Amino acid sequence: MKIAIYPGSFDPITSGHLNIIRRSSKIFDKLIVCVMVNAGKNPMFTLDERVALIRRVTADLPNVEVDGSHELLAEYAKRKGSCVIVKGLRAGSDFENEFQMAMINHKINPNLDTMFLTAEHQYMYMSSSMVKELASYDVDLSDFLPEEIIDDFKERVSTIHQGGNRI
Ligand code: ADP
């Protein structure tokens, strides 16, 4: 069985992420979407909340499993019996960083390869951080976030604003 892992921060999951999930779930027998901890980022949603949001929007995809991990990705993949990491590649900025991560993961675990799916044009410039920027303004979010999570996102934005914090 070909198992692939799609790792990321998913804070929150965007329509661009969901597009990569849908496309790769057709390529592999099983896709594990894994929310990873990024020490450099101060997340809007906890790891468990992000896992729950992704589960909700992938409920119609039977071969997609959603998980969260504090482990090193190469170690996590080994434990899950997977030898493929799936990544989305957006215009410009992703390449250098993703190339470096793919090399490092392959060095730590030589059985592990990274496959890139190019972002579809309408998602090319979309990121979780961009959606968080837009949240401060009254913008229709339906082109950016899966419909099922928009209310949760707006609620979190207003809680953060009430606390006097910037996103
Ligand atoms: P970000 O916070 O920038 O959205 P993540 O760590 O959550 O980044 O992204 C996880 C993976 O999903 C990365 O491989 C990233 O390149 C990819 N990705 C993020 N947004 C998109 C998008 N709009 N289209 C395609 N791939 C994407």
PDB file of N, CA and C in Angstrom, residues 4-54:
ATOM      1  N   ALA A   4       1.358   8.165   1.628  1.00  0.00           N
ATOM      2  CA  ALA A   4       2.091   9.434   1.544  1.00  0.00           C
ATOM      3  C   ALA A   4       1.712  10.311   2.727  1.00  0.00           C
ATOM      4  N   ILE A   5       2.644  11.205   3.064  1.00  0.00           N
ATOM      5  CA  ILE A   5       2.392  12.135   4.160  1.00  0.00           C
ATOM      6  C   ILE A   5       2.422  13.560   3.623  1.00  0.00           C
ATOM      7  N   TYR A   6       1.404  14.327   3.984  1.00  0.00           N
ATOM      8  CA  TYR A   6       1.386  15.746   3.609  1.00  0.00           C
ATOM      9  C   TYR A   6       1.522  16.554   4.900  1.00  0.00           C
ATOM     10  N   PRO A   7       2.727  17.068   5.166  1.00  0.00           N
ATOM     11  CA  PRO A   7       2.952  17.800   6.413  1.00  0.00           C
ATOM     12  C   PRO A   7       2.813  19.315   6.238  1.00  0.00           C
ATOM     13  N   GLY A   8       2.518  20.008   7.312  1.00  0.00           N
ATOM     14  CA  GLY A   8       2.464  21.464   7.255  1.00  0.00           C
ATOM     15  C   GLY A   8       1.987  22.034   8.568  1.00  0.00           C
ATOM     16  N   SER A   9       1.900  23.372   8.618  1.00  0.00           N
ATOM     17  CA  SER A   9       1.367  23.982   9.838  1.00  0.00           C
ATOM     18  C   SER A   9      -0.153  24.104   9.777  1.00  0.00           C
ATOM     19  N   PHE A  10      -0.698  24.330   8.595  1.00  0.00           N
ATOM     20  CA  PHE A  10      -2.159  24.369   8.398  1.00  0.00           C
ATOM     21  C   PHE A  10      -2.854  25.249   9.444  1.00  0.00           C
ATOM     22  N   ASP A  11      -2.396  26.491   9.547  1.00  0.00           N
ATOM     23  CA  ASP A  11      -2.926  27.373  10.606  1.00  0.00           C
ATOM     24  C   ASP A  11      -3.655  28.574  10.029  1.00  0.00           C
ATOM     25  N   PRO A  12      -4.853  28.450   9.501  1.00  0.00           N
ATOM     26  CA  PRO A  12      -5.624  27.219   9.355  1.00  0.00           C
ATOM     27  C   PRO A  12      -5.449  26.628   7.948  1.00  0.00           C
ATOM     28  N   ILE A  13      -6.103  25.476   7.728  1.00  0.00           N
ATOM     29  CA  ILE A  13      -6.115  24.867   6.392  1.00  0.00           C
ATOM     30  C   ILE A  13      -6.797  25.836   5.421  1.00  0.00           C
ATOM     31  N   THR A  14      -6.166  26.054   4.250  1.00  0.00           N
ATOM     32  CA  THR A  14      -6.757  26.945   3.234  1.00  0.00           C
ATOM     33  C   THR A  14      -7.291  26.100   2.068  1.00  0.00           C
ATOM     34  N   SER A  15      -7.961  26.778   1.134  1.00  0.00           N
ATOM     35  CA  SER A  15      -8.451  26.068  -0.057  1.00  0.00           C
ATOM     36  C   SER A  15      -7.281  25.551  -0.887  1.00  0.00           C
ATOM     37  N   GLY A  16      -6.144  26.221  -0.807  1.00  0.00           N
ATOM     38  CA  GLY A  16      -4.936  25.765  -1.516  1.00  0.00           C
ATOM     39  C   GLY A  16      -4.436  24.450  -0.947  1.00  0.00           C
ATOM     40  N   HIS A  17      -4.386  24.344   0.389  1.00  0.00           N
ATOM     41  CA  HIS A  17      -4.008  23.070   1.026  1.00  0.00           C
ATOM     42  C   HIS A  17      -5.003  21.965   0.626  1.00  0.00           C
ATOM     43  N   LEU A  18      -6.289  22.296   0.686  1.00  0.00           N
ATOM     44  CA  LEU A  18      -7.317  21.280   0.406  1.00  0.00           C
ATOM     45  C   LEU A  18      -7.196  20.766  -1.033  1.00  0.00           C
ATOM     46  N   ASN A  19      -6.833  21.655  -1.941  1.00  0.00           N
ATOM     47  CA  ASN A  19      -6.637  21.260  -3.331  1.00  0.00           C
ATOM     48  C   ASN A  19      -5.509  20.226  -3.449  1.00  0.00           C
ATOM     49  N   ILE A  20      -4.416  20.452  -2.707  1.00  0.00           N
ATOM     50  CA  ILE A  20      -3.295  19.492  -2.723  1.00  0.00           C
ATOM     51  C   ILE A  20      -3.751  18.159  -2.102  1.00  0.00           C
ATOM     52  N   ILE A  21      -4.526  18.226  -1.035  1.00  0.00           N
ATOM     53  CA  ILE A  21      -5.013  16.994  -0.379  1.00  0.00           C
ATOM     54  C   ILE A  21      -5.887  16.186  -1.340  1.00  0.00           C
ATOM     55  N   ARG A  22      -6.828  16.867  -1.988  1.00  0.00           N
ATOM     56  CA  ARG A  22      -7.739  16.147  -2.903  1.00  0.00           C
ATOM     57  C   ARG A  22      -6.970  15.493  -4.047  1.00  0.00           C
ATOM     58  N   ARG A  23      -6.039  16.245  -4.619  1.00  0.00           N
ATOM     59  CA  ARG A  23      -5.294  15.709  -5.770  1.00  0.00           C
ATOM     60  C   ARG A  23      -4.397  14.557  -5.341  1.00  0.00           C
ATOM     61  N   SER A  24      -3.709  14.694  -4.196  1.00  0.00           N
ATOM     62  CA  SER A  24      -2.787  13.601  -3.833  1.00  0.00           C
ATOM     63  C   SER A  24      -3.531  12.383  -3.287  1.00  0.00           C
ATOM     64  N   SER A  25      -4.738  12.582  -2.770  1.00  0.00           N
ATOM     65  CA  SER A  25      -5.486  11.414  -2.282  1.00  0.00           C
ATOM     66  C   SER A  25      -5.895  10.498  -3.439  1.00  0.00           C
ATOM     67  N   LYS A  26      -5.871  11.057  -4.669  1.00  0.00           N
ATOM     68  CA  LYS A  26      -6.193  10.222  -5.844  1.00  0.00           C
ATOM     69  C   LYS A  26      -4.958   9.461  -6.320  1.00  0.00           C
ATOM     70  N   ILE A  27      -3.780   9.931  -5.941  1.00  0.00           N
ATOM     71  CA  ILE A  27      -2.543   9.315  -6.426  1.00  0.00           C
ATOM     72  C   ILE A  27      -2.098   8.163  -5.513  1.00  0.00           C
ATOM     73  N   PHE A  28      -2.322   8.332  -4.193  1.00  0.00           N
ATOM     74  CA  PHE A  28      -1.833   7.341  -3.224  1.00  0.00           C
ATOM     75  C   PHE A  28      -2.996   6.536  -2.635  1.00  0.00           C
ATOM     76  N   ASP A  29      -2.662   5.344  -2.113  1.00  0.00           N
ATOM     77  CA  ASP A  29      -3.700   4.519  -1.484  1.00  0.00           C
ATOM     78  C   ASP A  29      -4.188   5.184  -0.210  1.00  0.00           C
ATOM     79  N   LYS A  30      -3.228   5.786   0.525  1.00  0.00           N
ATOM     80  CA  LYS A  30      -3.592   6.453   1.766  1.00  0.00           C
ATOM     81  C   LYS A  30      -2.765   7.720   1.902  1.00  0.00           C
ATOM     82  N   LEU A  31      -3.417   8.794   2.332  1.00  0.00           N
ATOM     83  CA  LEU A  31      -2.701  10.059   2.549  1.00  0.00           C
ATOM     84  C   LEU A  31      -2.873  10.453   4.015  1.00  0.00           C
ATOM     85  N   ILE A  32      -1.735  10.666   4.681  1.00  0.00           N
ATOM     86  CA  ILE A  32      -1.797  11.134   6.066  1.00  0.00           C
ATOM     87  C   ILE A  32      -1.460  12.624   6.071  1.00  0.00           C
ATOM     88  N   VAL A  33      -2.427  13.447   6.431  1.00  0.00           N
ATOM     89  CA  VAL A  33      -2.168  14.882   6.566  1.00  0.00           C
ATOM     90  C   VAL A  33      -1.696  15.080   7.999  1.00  0.00           C
ATOM     91  N   CYS A  34      -0.476  15.583   8.154  1.00  0.00           N
ATOM     92  CA  CYS A  34       0.068  15.690   9.505  1.00  0.00           C
ATOM     93  C   CYS A  34       0.383  17.140   9.889  1.00  0.00           C
ATOM     94  N   VAL A  35      -0.290  17.602  10.919  1.00  0.00           N
ATOM     95  CA  VAL A  35      -0.032  18.954  11.422  1.00  0.00           C
ATOM     96  C   VAL A  35       1.243  18.886  12.253  1.00  0.00           C
ATOM     97  N   MET A  36       2.242  19.656  11.846  1.00  0.00           N
ATOM     98  CA  MET A  36       3.528  19.626  12.529  1.00  0.00           C
ATOM     99  C   MET A  36       3.708  20.912  13.328  1.00  0.00           C
ATOM    100  N   VAL A  37       4.497  20.807  14.371  1.00  0.00           N
ATOM    101  CA  VAL A  37       4.779  21.987  15.188  1.00  0.00           C
ATOM    102  C   VAL A  37       5.923  22.761  14.554  1.00  0.00           C
ATOM    103  N   ASN A  38       5.702  24.055  14.360  1.00  0.00           N
ATOM    104  CA  ASN A  38       6.779  24.902  13.843  1.00  0.00           C
ATOM    105  C   ASN A  38       7.151  25.886  14.946  1.00  0.00           C
ATOM    106  N   ALA A  39       8.312  25.629  15.549  1.00  0.00           N
ATOM    107  CA  ALA A  39       8.723  26.399  16.736  1.00  0.00           C
ATOM    108  C   ALA A  39       8.808  27.898  16.449  1.00  0.00           C
ATOM    109  N   GLY A  40       9.056  28.251  15.190  1.00  0.00           N
ATOM    110  CA  GLY A  40       9.215  29.670  14.851  1.00  0.00           C
ATOM    111  C   GLY A  40       7.894  30.414  14.711  1.00  0.00           C
ATOM    112  N   LYS A  41       6.774  29.686  14.709  1.00  0.00           N
ATOM    113  CA  LYS A  41       5.486  30.349  14.476  1.00  0.00           C
ATOM    114  C   LYS A  41       4.641  30.345  15.742  1.00  0.00           C
ATOM    115  N   ASN A  42       3.875  31.413  15.926  1.00  0.00           N
ATOM    116  CA  ASN A  42       2.966  31.496  17.063  1.00  0.00           C
ATOM    117  C   ASN A  42       1.560  31.230  16.512  1.00  0.00           C
ATOM    118  N   PRO A  43       1.055  30.006  16.640  1.00  0.00           N
ATOM    119  CA  PRO A  43      -0.153  29.653  15.891  1.00  0.00           C
ATOM    120  C   PRO A  43      -1.446  30.281  16.419  1.00  0.00           C
ATOM    121  N   MET A  44      -2.384  30.441  15.506  1.00  0.00           N
ATOM    122  CA  MET A  44      -3.706  30.976  15.847  1.00  0.00           C
ATOM    123  C   MET A  44      -4.567  29.874  16.455  1.00  0.00           C
ATOM    124  N   PHE A  45      -4.425  28.660  15.925  1.00  0.00           N
ATOM    125  CA  PHE A  45      -5.164  27.493  16.423  1.00  0.00           C
ATOM    126  C   PHE A  45      -4.170  26.504  17.036  1.00  0.00           C
ATOM    127  N   THR A  46      -4.594  25.810  18.099  1.00  0.00           N
ATOM    128  CA  THR A  46      -3.724  24.794  18.702  1.00  0.00           C
ATOM    129  C   THR A  46      -3.579  23.628  17.720  1.00  0.00           C
ATOM    130  N   LEU A  47      -2.634  22.768  18.010  1.00  0.00           N
ATOM    131  CA  LEU A  47      -2.418  21.602  17.147  1.00  0.00           C
ATOM    132  C   LEU A  47      -3.703  20.754  17.045  1.00  0.00           C
ATOM    133  N   ASP A  48      -4.341  20.514  18.186  1.00  0.00           N
ATOM    134  CA  ASP A  48      -5.562  19.694  18.177  1.00  0.00           C
ATOM    135  C   ASP A  48      -6.691  20.373  17.401  1.00  0.00           C
ATOM    136  N   GLU A  49      -6.786  21.693  17.531  1.00  0.00           N
ATOM    137  CA  GLU A  49      -7.836  22.418  16.781  1.00  0.00           C
ATOM    138  C   GLU A  49      -7.584  22.318  15.282  1.00  0.00           C
ATOM    139  N   ARG A  50      -6.322  22.457  14.896  1.00  0.00           N
ATOM    140  CA  ARG A  50      -6.003  22.374  13.457  1.00  0.00           C
ATOM    141  C   ARG A  50      -6.318  20.985  12.910  1.00  0.00           C
ATOM    142  N   VAL A  51      -6.013  19.964  13.708  1.00  0.00           N
ATOM    143  CA  VAL A  51      -6.337  18.587  13.291  1.00  0.00           C
ATOM    144  C   VAL A  51      -7.860  18.460  13.110  1.00  0.00           C
ATOM    145  N   ALA A  52      -8.631  18.993  14.067  1.00  0.00           N
ATOM    146  CA  ALA A  52     -10.097  18.876  14.007  1.00  0.00           C
ATOM    147  C   ALA A  52     -10.654  19.613  12.785  1.00  0.00           C
ATOM    148  N   LEU A  53     -10.105  20.778  12.463  1.00  0.00           N
ATOM    149  CA  LEU A  53     -10.593  21.541  11.295  1.00  0.00           C
ATOM    150  C   LEU A  53     -10.306  20.769  10.005  1.00  0.00           C
ATOM    151  N   ILE A  54      -9.118  20.171   9.929  1.00  0.00           N
ATOM    152  CA  ILE A  54      -8.779  19.416   8.697  1.00  0.00           C
ATOM    153  C   ILE A  54      -9.676  18.172   8.587  1.00  0.00           C
TER     154      ILE A  54
END
